[in-house]
Short mmCIF file of C-alpha atoms in Angstrom, two decimals:
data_model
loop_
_atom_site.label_atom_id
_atom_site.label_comp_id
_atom_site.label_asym_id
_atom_site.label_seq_id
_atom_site.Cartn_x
_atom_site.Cartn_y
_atom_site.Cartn_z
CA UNK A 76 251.64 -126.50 34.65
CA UNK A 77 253.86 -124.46 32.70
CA UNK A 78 252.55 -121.89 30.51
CA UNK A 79 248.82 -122.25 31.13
CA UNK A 80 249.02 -119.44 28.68
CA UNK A 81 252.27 -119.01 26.77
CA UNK A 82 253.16 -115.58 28.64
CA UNK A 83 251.85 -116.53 31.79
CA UNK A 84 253.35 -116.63 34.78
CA UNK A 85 251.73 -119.20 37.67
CA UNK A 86 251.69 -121.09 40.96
CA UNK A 87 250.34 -124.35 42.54
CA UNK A 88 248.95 -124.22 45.99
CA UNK A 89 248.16 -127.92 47.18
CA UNK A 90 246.40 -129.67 49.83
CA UNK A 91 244.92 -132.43 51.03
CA UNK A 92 244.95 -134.46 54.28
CA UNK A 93 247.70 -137.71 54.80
CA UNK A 94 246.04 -140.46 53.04
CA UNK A 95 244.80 -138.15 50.15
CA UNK A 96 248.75 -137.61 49.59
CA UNK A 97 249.34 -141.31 49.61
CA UNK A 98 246.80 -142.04 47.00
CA UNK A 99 248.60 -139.64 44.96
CA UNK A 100 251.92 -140.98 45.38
CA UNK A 101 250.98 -144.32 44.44
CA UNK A 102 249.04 -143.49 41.48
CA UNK A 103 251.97 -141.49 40.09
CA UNK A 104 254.31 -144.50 40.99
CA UNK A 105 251.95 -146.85 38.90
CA UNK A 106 251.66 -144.24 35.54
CA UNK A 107 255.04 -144.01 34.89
CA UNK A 108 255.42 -140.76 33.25
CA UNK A 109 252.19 -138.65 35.16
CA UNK A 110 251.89 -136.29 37.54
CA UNK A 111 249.32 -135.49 40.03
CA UNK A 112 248.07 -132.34 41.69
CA UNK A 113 245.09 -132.14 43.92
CA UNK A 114 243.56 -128.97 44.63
CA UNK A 115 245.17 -126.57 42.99
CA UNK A 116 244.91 -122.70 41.91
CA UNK A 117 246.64 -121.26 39.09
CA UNK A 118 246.93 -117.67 37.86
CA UNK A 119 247.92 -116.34 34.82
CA UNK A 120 248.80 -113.37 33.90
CA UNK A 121 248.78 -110.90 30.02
CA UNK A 122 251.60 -109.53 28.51
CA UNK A 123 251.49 -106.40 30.67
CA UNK A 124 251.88 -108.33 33.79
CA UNK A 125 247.98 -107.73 35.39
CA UNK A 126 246.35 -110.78 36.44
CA UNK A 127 243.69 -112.20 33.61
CA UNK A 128 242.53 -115.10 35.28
CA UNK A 129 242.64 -117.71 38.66
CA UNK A 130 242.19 -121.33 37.67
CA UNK A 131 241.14 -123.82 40.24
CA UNK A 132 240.62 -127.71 40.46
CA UNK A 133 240.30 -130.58 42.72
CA UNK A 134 242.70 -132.90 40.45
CA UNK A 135 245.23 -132.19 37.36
CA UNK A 136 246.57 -135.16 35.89
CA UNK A 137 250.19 -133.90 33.63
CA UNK A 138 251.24 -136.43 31.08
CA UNK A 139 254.74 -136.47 30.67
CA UNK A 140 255.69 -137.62 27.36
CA UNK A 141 256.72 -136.34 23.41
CA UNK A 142 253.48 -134.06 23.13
CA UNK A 143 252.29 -132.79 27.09
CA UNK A 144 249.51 -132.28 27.85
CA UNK A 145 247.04 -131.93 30.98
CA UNK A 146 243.87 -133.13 32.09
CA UNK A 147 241.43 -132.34 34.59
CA UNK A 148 238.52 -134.68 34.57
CA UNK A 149 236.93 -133.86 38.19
CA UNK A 150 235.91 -130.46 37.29
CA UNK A 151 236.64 -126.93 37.12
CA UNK A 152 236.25 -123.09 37.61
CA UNK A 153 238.25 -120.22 35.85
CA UNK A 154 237.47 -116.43 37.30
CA UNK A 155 238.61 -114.23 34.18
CA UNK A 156 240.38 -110.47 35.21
CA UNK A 157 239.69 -107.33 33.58
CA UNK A 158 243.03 -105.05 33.51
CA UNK A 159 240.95 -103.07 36.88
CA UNK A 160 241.63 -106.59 38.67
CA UNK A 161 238.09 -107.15 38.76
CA UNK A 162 236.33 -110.37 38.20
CA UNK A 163 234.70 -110.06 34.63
CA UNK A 164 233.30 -113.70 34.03
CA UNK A 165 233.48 -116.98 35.24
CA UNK A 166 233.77 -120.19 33.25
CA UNK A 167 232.90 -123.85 34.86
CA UNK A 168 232.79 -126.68 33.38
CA UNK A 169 233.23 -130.81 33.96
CA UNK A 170 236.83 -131.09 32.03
CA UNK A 171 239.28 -129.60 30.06
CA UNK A 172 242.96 -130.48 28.29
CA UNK A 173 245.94 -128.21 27.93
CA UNK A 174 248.51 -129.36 25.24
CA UNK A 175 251.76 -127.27 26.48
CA UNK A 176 253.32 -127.51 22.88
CA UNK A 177 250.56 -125.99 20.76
CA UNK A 178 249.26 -123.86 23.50
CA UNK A 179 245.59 -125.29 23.15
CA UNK A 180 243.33 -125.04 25.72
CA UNK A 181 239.98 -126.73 25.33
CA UNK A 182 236.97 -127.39 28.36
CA UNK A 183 234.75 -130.07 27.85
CA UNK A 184 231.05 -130.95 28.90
CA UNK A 185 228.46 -128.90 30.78
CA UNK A 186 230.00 -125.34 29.66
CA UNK A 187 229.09 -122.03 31.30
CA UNK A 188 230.34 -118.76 30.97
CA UNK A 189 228.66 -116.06 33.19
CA UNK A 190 229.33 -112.07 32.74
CA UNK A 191 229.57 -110.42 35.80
CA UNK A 192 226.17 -109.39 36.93
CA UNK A 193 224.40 -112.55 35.17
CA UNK A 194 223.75 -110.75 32.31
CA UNK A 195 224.66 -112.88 29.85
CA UNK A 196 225.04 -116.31 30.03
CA UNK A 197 226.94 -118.81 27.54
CA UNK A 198 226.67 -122.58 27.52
CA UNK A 199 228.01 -125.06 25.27
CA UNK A 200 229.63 -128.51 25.68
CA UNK A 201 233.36 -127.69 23.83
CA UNK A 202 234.92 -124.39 24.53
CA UNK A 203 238.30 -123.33 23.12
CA UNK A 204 240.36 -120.56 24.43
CA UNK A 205 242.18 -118.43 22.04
CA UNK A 206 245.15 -117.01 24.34
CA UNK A 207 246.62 -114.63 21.28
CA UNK A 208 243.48 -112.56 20.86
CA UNK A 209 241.73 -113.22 24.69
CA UNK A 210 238.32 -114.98 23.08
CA UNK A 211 236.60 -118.51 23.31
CA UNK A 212 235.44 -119.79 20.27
CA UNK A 213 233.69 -123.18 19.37
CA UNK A 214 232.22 -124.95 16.31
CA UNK A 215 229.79 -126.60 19.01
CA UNK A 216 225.74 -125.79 19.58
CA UNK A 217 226.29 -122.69 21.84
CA UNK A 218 223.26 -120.78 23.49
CA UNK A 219 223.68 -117.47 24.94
CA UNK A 220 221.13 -115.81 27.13
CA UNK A 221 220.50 -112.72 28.14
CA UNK A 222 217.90 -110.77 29.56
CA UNK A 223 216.26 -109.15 26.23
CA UNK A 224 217.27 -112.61 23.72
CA UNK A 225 218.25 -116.05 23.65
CA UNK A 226 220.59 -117.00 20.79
CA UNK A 227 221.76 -120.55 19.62
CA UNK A 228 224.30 -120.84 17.18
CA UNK A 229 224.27 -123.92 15.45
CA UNK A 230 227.53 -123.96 14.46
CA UNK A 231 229.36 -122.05 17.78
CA UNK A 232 229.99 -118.06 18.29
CA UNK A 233 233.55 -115.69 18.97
CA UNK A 234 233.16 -113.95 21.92
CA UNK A 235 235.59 -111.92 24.64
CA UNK A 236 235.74 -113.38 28.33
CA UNK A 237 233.43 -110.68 29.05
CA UNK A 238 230.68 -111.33 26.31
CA UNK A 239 230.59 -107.66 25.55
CA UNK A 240 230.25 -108.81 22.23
CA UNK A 241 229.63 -111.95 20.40
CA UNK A 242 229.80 -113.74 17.00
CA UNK A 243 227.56 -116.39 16.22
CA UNK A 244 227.31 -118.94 13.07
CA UNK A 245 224.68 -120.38 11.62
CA UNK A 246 221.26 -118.79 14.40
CA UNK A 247 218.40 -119.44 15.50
CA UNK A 248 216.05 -117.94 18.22
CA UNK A 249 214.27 -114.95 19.36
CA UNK A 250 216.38 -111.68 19.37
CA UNK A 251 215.58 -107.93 19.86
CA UNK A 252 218.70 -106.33 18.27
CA UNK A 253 218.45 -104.16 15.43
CA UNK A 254 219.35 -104.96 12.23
CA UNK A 255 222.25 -103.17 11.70
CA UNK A 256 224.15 -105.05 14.00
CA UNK A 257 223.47 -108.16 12.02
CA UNK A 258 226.43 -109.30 9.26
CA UNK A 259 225.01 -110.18 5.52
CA UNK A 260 225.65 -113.84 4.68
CA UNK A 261 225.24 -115.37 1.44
CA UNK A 262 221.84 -117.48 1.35
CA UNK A 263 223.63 -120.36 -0.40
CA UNK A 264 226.37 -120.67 2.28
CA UNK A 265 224.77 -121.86 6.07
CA UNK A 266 228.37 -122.15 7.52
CA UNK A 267 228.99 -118.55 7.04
CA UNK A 268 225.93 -117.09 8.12
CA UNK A 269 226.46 -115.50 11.54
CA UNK A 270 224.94 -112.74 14.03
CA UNK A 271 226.79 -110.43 15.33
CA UNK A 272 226.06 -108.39 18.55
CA UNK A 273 228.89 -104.99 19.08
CA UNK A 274 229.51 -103.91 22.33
CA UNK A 275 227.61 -101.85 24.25
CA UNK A 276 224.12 -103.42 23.29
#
């Protein structure tokens, strides 16, 4: 899995009893052109070196071939870093595709993203990562929760690993933020009308 993240740096730790290995081998041997890793546990790391995140997964699937890309269709967890090392949110979700040559990174069905602390809660069924500025975005129906609101945005959100802040398009649901932490949108124009929550509300 090489660059997970384009600056990242990363290991694969694998395991798996005798016959688990053989299943592997002769799967591989029968896609020409795949590779197969069972359990593994990736970390990544930012540009200044500290440790943003600790991807694990019972099966990754790499297709070899003019555009790679991986797949892991049995599940997974990520455990996002803060630059203090501690555990700031943690992403799950059914599946999710890396394309190595564009750097995409998308998860796929049965989204969540919890803050640390349950505080706020995200779920959507398509999740992007944006590696360049550290935030998910998605066109999908997202819902956040949080203790004081609920929030869907009809037409996905912006948002930090964190959620210390949040960007949503197109809303709908009962909030309790004040109003000048809302953005104006033009009436005419439902794609561009969003809510916006700053940090440290």
């Amino acid at each position: 899995m090489k660059r997970f993240i384009p600056y990242l740096a990363f290991f694969f730790f694998f395991s798996g009893c005798i016959n688990d290995l053989k299943k592997i081998e002769a799967l591989s041997k029968k896609n020409v052109g795949v590779e197969v890793a069972q359990n593994i546990k990736t970390y990544y790391y930012g540009p200044n070196g500290h440790l943003k995140g600790i991807l694990t997964s019972p099966v990754m699937y790499r297709y070899v071939r003019d555009t790679p890309y991986m797949i892991m269709n049995e599940g997974l967890q990520v455990d996002f870093y803060n630059d203090s090392l501690r555990i700031e949110s943690i992403l799950t979700a059914k599946k999710g595709e890396y394309w190595e040559n564009t750097n995409n990174i998308v998860v796929k069905d049965s989204v969540v993203v919890t803050s640390m602390g349950g505080k706020r809660i995200l779920r959507t069924d398509e999740l992007f990562w944006d590696p360049k500025n550290q935030q998910f975005y998605t066109h999908s129906l997202a819902t956040l929760i949080t203790p004081e609101q609920t929030i869907t945005g009809k037409n996905g959100l912006t948002a930090p690993a964190d959620l210390s802040w949040y960007k949503f398009f197109n809303t709908s649901g009962e909030m309790k933020v004040d109003s000048n932490y809302f953005s104006p949108s033009p009436a005419t124009d439902s794609l561009r009308d969003t809510t916006t929550q700053k940090p440290g509300t």
